PDB file of C-alpha atoms in Angstrom:
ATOM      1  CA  UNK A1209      62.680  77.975  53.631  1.00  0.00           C
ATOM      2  CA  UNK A1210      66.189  78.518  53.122  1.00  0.00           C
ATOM      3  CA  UNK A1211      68.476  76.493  54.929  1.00  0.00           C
ATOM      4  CA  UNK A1212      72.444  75.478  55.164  1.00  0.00           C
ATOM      5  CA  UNK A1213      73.606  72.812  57.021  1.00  0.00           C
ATOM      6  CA  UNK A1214      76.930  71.616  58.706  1.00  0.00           C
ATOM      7  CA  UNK A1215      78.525  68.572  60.300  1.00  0.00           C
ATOM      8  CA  UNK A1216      80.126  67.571  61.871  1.00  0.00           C
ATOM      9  CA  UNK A1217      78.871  70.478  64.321  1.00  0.00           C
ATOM     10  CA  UNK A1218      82.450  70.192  66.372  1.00  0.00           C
ATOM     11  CA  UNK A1219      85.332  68.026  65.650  1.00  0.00           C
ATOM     12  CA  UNK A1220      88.223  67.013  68.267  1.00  0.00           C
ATOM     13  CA  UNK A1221      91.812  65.995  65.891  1.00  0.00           C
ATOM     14  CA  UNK A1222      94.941  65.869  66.928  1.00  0.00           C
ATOM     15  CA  UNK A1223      98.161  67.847  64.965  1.00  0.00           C
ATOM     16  CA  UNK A1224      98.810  66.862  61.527  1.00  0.00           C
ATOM     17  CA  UNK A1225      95.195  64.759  60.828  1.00  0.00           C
ATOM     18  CA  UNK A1226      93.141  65.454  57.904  1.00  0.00           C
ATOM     19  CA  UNK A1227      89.592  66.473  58.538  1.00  0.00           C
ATOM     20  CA  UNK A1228      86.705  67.007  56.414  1.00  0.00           C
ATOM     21  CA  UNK A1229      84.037  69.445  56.933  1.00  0.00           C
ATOM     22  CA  UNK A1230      80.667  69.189  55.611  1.00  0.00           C
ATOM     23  CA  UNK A1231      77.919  71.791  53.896  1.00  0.00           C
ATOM     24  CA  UNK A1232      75.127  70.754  52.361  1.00  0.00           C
ATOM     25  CA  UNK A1233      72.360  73.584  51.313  1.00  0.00           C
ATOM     26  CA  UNK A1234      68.492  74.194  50.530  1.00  0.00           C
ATOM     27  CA  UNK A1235      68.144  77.689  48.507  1.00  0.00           C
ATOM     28  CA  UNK A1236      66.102  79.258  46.182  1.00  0.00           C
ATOM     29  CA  UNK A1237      68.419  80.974  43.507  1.00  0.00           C
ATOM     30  CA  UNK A1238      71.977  79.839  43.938  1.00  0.00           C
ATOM     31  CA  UNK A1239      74.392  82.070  43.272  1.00  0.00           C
ATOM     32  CA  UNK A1240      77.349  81.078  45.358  1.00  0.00           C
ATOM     33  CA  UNK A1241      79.241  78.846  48.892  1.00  0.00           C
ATOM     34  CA  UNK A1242      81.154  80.678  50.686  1.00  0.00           C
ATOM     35  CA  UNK A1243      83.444  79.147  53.519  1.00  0.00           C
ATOM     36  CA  UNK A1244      84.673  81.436  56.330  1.00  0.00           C
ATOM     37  CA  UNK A1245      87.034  81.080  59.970  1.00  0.00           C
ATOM     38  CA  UNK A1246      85.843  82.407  62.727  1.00  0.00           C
ATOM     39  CA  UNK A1247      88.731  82.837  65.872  1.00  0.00           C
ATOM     40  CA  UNK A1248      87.509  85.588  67.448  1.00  0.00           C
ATOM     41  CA  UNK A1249      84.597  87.580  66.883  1.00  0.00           C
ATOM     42  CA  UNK A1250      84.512  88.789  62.689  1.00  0.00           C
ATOM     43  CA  UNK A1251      84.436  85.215  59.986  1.00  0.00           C
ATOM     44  CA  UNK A1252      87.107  85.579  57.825  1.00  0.00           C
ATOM     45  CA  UNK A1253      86.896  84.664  54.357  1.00  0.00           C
ATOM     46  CA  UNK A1254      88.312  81.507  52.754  1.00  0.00           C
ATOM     47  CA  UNK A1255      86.432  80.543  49.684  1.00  0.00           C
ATOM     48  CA  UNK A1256      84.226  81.441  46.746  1.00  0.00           C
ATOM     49  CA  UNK A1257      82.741  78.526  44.938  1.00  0.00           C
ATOM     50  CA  UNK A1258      80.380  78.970  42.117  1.00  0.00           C
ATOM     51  CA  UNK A1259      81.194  75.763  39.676  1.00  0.00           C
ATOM     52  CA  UNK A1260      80.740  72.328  40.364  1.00  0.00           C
ATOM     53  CA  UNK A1261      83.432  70.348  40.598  1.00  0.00           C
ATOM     54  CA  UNK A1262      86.183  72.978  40.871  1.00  0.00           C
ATOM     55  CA  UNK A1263      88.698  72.572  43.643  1.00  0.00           C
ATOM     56  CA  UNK A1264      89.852  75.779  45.220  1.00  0.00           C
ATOM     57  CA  UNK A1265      92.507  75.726  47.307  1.00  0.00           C
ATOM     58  CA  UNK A1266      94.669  77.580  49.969  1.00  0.00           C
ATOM     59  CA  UNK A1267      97.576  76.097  51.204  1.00  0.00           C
ATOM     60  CA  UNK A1268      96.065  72.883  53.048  1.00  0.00           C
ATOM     61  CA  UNK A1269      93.356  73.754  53.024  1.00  0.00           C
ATOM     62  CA  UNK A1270      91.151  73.223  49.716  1.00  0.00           C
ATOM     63  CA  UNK A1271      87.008  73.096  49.354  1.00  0.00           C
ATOM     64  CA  UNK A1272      85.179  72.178  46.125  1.00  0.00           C
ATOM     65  CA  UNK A1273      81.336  72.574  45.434  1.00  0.00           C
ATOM     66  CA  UNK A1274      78.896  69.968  44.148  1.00  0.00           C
ATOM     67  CA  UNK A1275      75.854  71.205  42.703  1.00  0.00           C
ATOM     68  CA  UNK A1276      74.393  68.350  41.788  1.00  0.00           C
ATOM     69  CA  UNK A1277      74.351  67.352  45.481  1.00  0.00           C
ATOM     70  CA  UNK A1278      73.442  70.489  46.643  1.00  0.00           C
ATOM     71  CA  UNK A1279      76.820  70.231  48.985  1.00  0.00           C
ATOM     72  CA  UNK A1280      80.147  71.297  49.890  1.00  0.00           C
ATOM     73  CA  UNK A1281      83.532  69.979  51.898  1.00  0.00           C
ATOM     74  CA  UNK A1282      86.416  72.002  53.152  1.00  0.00           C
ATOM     75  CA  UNK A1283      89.205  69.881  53.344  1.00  0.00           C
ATOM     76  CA  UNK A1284      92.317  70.953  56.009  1.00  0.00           C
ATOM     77  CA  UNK A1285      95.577  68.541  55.640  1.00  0.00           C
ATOM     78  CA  UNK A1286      98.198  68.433  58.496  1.00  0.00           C
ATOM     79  CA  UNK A1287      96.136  70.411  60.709  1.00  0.00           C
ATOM     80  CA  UNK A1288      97.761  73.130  63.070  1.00  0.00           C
ATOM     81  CA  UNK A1289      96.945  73.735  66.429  1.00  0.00           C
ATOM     82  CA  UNK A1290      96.055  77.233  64.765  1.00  0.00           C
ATOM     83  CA  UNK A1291      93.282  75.792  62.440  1.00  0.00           C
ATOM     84  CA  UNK A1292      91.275  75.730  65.915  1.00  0.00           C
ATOM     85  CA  UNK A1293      88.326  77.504  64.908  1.00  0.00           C
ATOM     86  CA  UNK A1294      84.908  77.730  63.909  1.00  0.00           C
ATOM     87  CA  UNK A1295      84.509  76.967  60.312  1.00  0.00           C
ATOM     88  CA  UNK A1296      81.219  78.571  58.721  1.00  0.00           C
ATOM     89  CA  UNK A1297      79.067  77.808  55.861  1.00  0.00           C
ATOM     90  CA  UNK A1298      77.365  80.454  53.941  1.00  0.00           C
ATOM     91  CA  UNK A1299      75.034  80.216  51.012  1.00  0.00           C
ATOM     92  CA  UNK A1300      74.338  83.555  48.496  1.00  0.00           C
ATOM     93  CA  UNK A1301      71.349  83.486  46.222  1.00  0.00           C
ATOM     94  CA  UNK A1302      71.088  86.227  43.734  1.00  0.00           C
ATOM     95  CA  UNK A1303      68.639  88.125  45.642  1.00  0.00           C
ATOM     96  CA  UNK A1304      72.358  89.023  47.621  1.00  0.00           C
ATOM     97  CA  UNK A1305      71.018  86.832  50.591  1.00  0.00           C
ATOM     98  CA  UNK A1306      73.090  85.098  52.415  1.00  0.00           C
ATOM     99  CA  UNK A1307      72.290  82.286  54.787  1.00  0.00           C
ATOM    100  CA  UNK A1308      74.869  80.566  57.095  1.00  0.00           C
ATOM    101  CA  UNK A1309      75.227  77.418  58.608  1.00  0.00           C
ATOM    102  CA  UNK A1310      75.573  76.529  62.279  1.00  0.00           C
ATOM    103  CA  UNK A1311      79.646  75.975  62.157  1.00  0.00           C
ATOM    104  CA  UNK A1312      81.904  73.427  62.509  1.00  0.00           C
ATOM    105  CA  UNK A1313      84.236  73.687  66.022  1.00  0.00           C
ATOM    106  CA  UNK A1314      87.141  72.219  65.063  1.00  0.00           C
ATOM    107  CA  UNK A1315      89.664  71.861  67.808  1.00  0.00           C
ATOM    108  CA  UNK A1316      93.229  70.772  66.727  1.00  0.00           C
ATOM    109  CA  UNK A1317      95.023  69.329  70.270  1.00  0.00           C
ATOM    110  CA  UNK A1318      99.272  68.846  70.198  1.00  0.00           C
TER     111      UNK A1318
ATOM    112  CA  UNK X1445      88.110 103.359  54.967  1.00  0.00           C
ATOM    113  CA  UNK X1446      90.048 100.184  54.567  1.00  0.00           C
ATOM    114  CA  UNK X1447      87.331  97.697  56.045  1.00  0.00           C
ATOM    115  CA  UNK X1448      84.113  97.692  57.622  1.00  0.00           C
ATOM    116  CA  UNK X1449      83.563  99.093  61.305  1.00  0.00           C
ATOM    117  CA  UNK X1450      81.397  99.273  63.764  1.00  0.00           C
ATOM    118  CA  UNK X1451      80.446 101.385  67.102  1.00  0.00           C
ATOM    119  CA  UNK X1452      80.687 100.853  70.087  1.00  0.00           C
ATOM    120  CA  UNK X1453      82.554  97.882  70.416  1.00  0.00           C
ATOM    121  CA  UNK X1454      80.887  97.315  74.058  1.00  0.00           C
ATOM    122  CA  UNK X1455      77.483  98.497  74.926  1.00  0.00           C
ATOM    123  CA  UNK X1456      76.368  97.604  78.334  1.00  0.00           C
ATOM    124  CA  UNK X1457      72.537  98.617  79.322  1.00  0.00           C
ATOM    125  CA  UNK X1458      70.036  98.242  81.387  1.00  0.00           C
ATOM    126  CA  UNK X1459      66.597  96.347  80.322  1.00  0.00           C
ATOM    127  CA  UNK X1460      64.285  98.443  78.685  1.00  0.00           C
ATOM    128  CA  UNK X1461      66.467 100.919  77.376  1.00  0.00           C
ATOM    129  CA  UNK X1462      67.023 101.532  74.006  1.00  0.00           C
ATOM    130  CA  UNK X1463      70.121 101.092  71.955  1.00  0.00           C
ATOM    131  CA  UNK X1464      71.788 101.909  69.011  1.00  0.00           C
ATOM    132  CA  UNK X1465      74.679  99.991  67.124  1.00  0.00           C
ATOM    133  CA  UNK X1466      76.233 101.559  64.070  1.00  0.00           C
ATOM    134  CA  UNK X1467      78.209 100.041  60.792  1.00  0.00           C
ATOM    135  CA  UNK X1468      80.666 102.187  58.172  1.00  0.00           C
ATOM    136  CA  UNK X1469      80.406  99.630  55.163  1.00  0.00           C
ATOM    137  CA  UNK X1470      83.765  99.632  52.756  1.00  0.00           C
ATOM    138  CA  UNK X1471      83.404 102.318  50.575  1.00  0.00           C
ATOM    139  CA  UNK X1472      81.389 101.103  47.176  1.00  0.00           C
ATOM    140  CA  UNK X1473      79.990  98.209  48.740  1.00  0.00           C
ATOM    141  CA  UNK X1474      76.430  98.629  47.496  1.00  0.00           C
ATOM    142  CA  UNK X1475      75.222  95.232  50.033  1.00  0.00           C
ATOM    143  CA  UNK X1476      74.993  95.730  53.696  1.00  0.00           C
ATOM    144  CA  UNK X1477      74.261  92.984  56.251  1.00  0.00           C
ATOM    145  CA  UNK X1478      73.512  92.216  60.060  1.00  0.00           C
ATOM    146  CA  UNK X1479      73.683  89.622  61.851  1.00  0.00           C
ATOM    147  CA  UNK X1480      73.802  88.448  65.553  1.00  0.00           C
ATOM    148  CA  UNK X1481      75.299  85.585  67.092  1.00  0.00           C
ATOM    149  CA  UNK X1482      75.124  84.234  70.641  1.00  0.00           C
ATOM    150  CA  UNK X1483      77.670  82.720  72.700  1.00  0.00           C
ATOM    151  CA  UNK X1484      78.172  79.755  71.053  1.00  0.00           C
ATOM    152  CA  UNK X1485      76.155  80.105  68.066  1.00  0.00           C
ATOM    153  CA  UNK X1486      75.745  80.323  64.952  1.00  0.00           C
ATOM    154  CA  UNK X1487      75.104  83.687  62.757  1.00  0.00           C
ATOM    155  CA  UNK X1488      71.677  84.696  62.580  1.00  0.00           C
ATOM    156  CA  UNK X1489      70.848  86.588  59.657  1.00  0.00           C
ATOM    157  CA  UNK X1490      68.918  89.622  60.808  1.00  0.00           C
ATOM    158  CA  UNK X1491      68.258  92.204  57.817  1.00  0.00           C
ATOM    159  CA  UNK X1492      70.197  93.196  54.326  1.00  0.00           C
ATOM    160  CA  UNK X1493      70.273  96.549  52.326  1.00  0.00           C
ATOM    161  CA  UNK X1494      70.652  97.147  49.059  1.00  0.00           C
ATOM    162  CA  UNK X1495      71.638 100.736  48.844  1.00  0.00           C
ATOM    163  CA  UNK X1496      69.403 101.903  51.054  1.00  0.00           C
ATOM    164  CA  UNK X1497      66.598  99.427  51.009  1.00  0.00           C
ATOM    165  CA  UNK X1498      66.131  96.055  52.957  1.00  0.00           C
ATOM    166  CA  UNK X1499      64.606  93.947  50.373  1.00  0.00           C
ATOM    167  CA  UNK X1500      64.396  91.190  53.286  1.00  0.00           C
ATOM    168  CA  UNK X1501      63.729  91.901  56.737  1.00  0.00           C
ATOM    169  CA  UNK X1502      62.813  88.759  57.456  1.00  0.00           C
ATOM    170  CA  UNK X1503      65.362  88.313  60.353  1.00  0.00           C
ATOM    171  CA  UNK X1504      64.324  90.547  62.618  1.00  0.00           C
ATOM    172  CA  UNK X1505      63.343  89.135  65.769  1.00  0.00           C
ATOM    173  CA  UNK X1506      60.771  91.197  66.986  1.00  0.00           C
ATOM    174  CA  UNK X1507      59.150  94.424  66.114  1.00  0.00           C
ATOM    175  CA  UNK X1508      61.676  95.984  68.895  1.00  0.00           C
ATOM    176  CA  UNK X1509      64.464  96.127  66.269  1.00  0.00           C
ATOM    177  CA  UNK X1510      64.985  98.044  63.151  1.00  0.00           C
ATOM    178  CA  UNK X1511      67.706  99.161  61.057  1.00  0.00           C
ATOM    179  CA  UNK X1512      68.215 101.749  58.545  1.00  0.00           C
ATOM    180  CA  UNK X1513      70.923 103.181  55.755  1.00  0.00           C
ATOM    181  CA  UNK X1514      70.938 106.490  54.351  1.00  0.00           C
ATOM    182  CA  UNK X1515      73.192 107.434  51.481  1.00  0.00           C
ATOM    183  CA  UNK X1516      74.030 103.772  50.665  1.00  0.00           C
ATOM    184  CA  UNK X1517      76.675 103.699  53.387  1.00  0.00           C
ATOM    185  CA  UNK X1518      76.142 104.198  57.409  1.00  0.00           C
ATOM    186  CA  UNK X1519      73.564 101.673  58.482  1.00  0.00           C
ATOM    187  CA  UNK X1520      72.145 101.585  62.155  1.00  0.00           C
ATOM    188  CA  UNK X1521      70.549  99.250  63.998  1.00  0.00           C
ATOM    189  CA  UNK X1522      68.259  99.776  66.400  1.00  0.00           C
ATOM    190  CA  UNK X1523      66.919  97.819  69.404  1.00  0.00           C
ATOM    191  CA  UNK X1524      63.948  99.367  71.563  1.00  0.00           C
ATOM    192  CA  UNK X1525      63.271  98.301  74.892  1.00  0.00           C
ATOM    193  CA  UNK X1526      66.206  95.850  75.307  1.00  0.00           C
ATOM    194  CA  UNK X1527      65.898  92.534  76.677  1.00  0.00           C
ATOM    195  CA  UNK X1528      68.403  90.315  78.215  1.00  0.00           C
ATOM    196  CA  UNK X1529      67.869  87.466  75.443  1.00  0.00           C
ATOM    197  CA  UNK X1530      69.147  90.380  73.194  1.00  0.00           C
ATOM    198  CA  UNK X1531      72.468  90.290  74.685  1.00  0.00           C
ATOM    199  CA  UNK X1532      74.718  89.152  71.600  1.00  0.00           C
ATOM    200  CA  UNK X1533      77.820  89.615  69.318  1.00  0.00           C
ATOM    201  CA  UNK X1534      76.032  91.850  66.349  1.00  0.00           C
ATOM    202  CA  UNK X1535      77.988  92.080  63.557  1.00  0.00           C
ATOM    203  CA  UNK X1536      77.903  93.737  60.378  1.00  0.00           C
ATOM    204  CA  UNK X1537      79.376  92.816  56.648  1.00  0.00           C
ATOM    205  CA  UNK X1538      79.581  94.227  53.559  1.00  0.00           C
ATOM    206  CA  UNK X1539      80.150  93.343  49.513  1.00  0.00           C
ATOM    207  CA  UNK X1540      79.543  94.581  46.150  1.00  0.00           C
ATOM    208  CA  UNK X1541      76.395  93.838  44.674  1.00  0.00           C
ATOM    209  CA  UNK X1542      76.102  89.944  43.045  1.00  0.00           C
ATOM    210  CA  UNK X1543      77.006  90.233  39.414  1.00  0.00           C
ATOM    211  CA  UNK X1544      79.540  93.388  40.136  1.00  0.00           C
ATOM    212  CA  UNK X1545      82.439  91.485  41.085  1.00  0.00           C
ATOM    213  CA  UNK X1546      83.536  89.400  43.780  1.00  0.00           C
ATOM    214  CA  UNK X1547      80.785  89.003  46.400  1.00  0.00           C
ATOM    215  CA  UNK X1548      82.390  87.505  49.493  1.00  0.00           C
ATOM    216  CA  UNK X1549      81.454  89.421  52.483  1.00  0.00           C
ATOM    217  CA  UNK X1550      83.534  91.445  54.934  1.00  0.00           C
ATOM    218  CA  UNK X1551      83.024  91.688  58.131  1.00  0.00           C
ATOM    219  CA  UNK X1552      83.489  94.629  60.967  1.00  0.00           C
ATOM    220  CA  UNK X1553      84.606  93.190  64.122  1.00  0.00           C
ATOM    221  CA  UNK X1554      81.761  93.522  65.885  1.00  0.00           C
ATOM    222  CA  UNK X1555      78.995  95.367  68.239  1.00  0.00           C
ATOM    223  CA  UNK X1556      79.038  92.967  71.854  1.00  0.00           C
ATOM    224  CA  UNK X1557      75.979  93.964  73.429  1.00  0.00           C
ATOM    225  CA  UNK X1558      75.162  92.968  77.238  1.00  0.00           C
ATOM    226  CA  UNK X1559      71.927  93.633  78.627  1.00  0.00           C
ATOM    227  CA  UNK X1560      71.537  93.655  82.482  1.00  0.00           C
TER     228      UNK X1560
END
């Protein structure tokens, strides 16, 4: 069965720490990780990774994919009280499935 | 239109009515997803379409729901004889096909159903 997981699952830092969030993945047909921010109700896109071992990156915030290890991190630097979110996971295979994690809650406190 | 929508935005009912939630994908976008998530958690993959067939269903929760697309573009959802474990955030995305560009999903802001 398909699966994506996170951790940590919520995350408590205080303004200007660097945290690390965590993916790691079970698929059948790989095709792509996507990372996404959920505030409110709709995720919001972030990242595409397809290669291994290619950093993408967003002002502080920055992810790369390793396939070998069948895992992910999303890096945020200096965090913001307005990185406060839910930070999702998402595998795509090439059947255009796409399977999500639980989420990372990461709360950013002044 | 510019992004993906959805109707209603609310939808209160009673139990054991039935209920239907609607999504306008971005025009061209060939993949069409659901998914629901409950207060505080994660998505749950429910159903995709490519153009107007669900090559995996295997979401659904029960034989109560079903979801359709015709014309590769407005797909509704369904849900018979509501329950009030159904109650949920149902949201709908939308990308290009894999291998016709960039495939990250976008999403419509969302169906919140409350069943009573």
């Amino acid at each position: 069965e398909d699966k994506v997981v996170q951790s940590p699952l919520s995350l408590v830092v205080h303004e200007g720490d660097t945290v690390t969030l965590n993916c790691s993945y079970e698929v059948t047909n790989f095709r792509s990780l996507l990372w996404y921010k959920q505030e409110k109700k709709a995720p919001t896109f972030l990242f595409m990774l397809t290669s291994s071992g290619i950093e993408k990156k967003s002002g502080r915030l920055s992810s790369i994919l390793d396939k070998k290890e069948l895992s992910s991190i999303l890096n945020i630097t200096a965090t913001q009280t307005g990185d406060s979110a839910i930070y999702l996971c998402a595998v795509r295979t090439s059947y255009d499935k796409v399977i999500f994690g639980p989420g990372t809650s990461l709360s950013v406190i002044p | 239109g510019a992004g993906v929508s959805q109707s209603p935005s609310n939808k209160v009912t009673e139990k054991g009515k039935d209920v239907e939630l609607r999504c306008d994908p971005i025009s061209g976008h060939t993949a069409l997803y659901w998914y629901r998530q409950s207060l505080g958690q994660g998505l749950e993959f429910l159903i995709y379409f490519q153009g107007n067939s669900a090559p995996d269903k295997s979401g659904l929760p029960s034989d109560r729901f079903s979801a359709e697309r015709t014309g590769g573009s407005v797909s509704t959802l369904t849900i018979q004889r509501t329950q009030q474990e159904d109650s949920a955030v149902y949201l709908c995305a939308s990308s290009l096909r894999d291998g016709q560009g960039p495939n990250e999903q976008f999403f419509g802001p969302g169906t919140r159903l409350t069943v009573l």
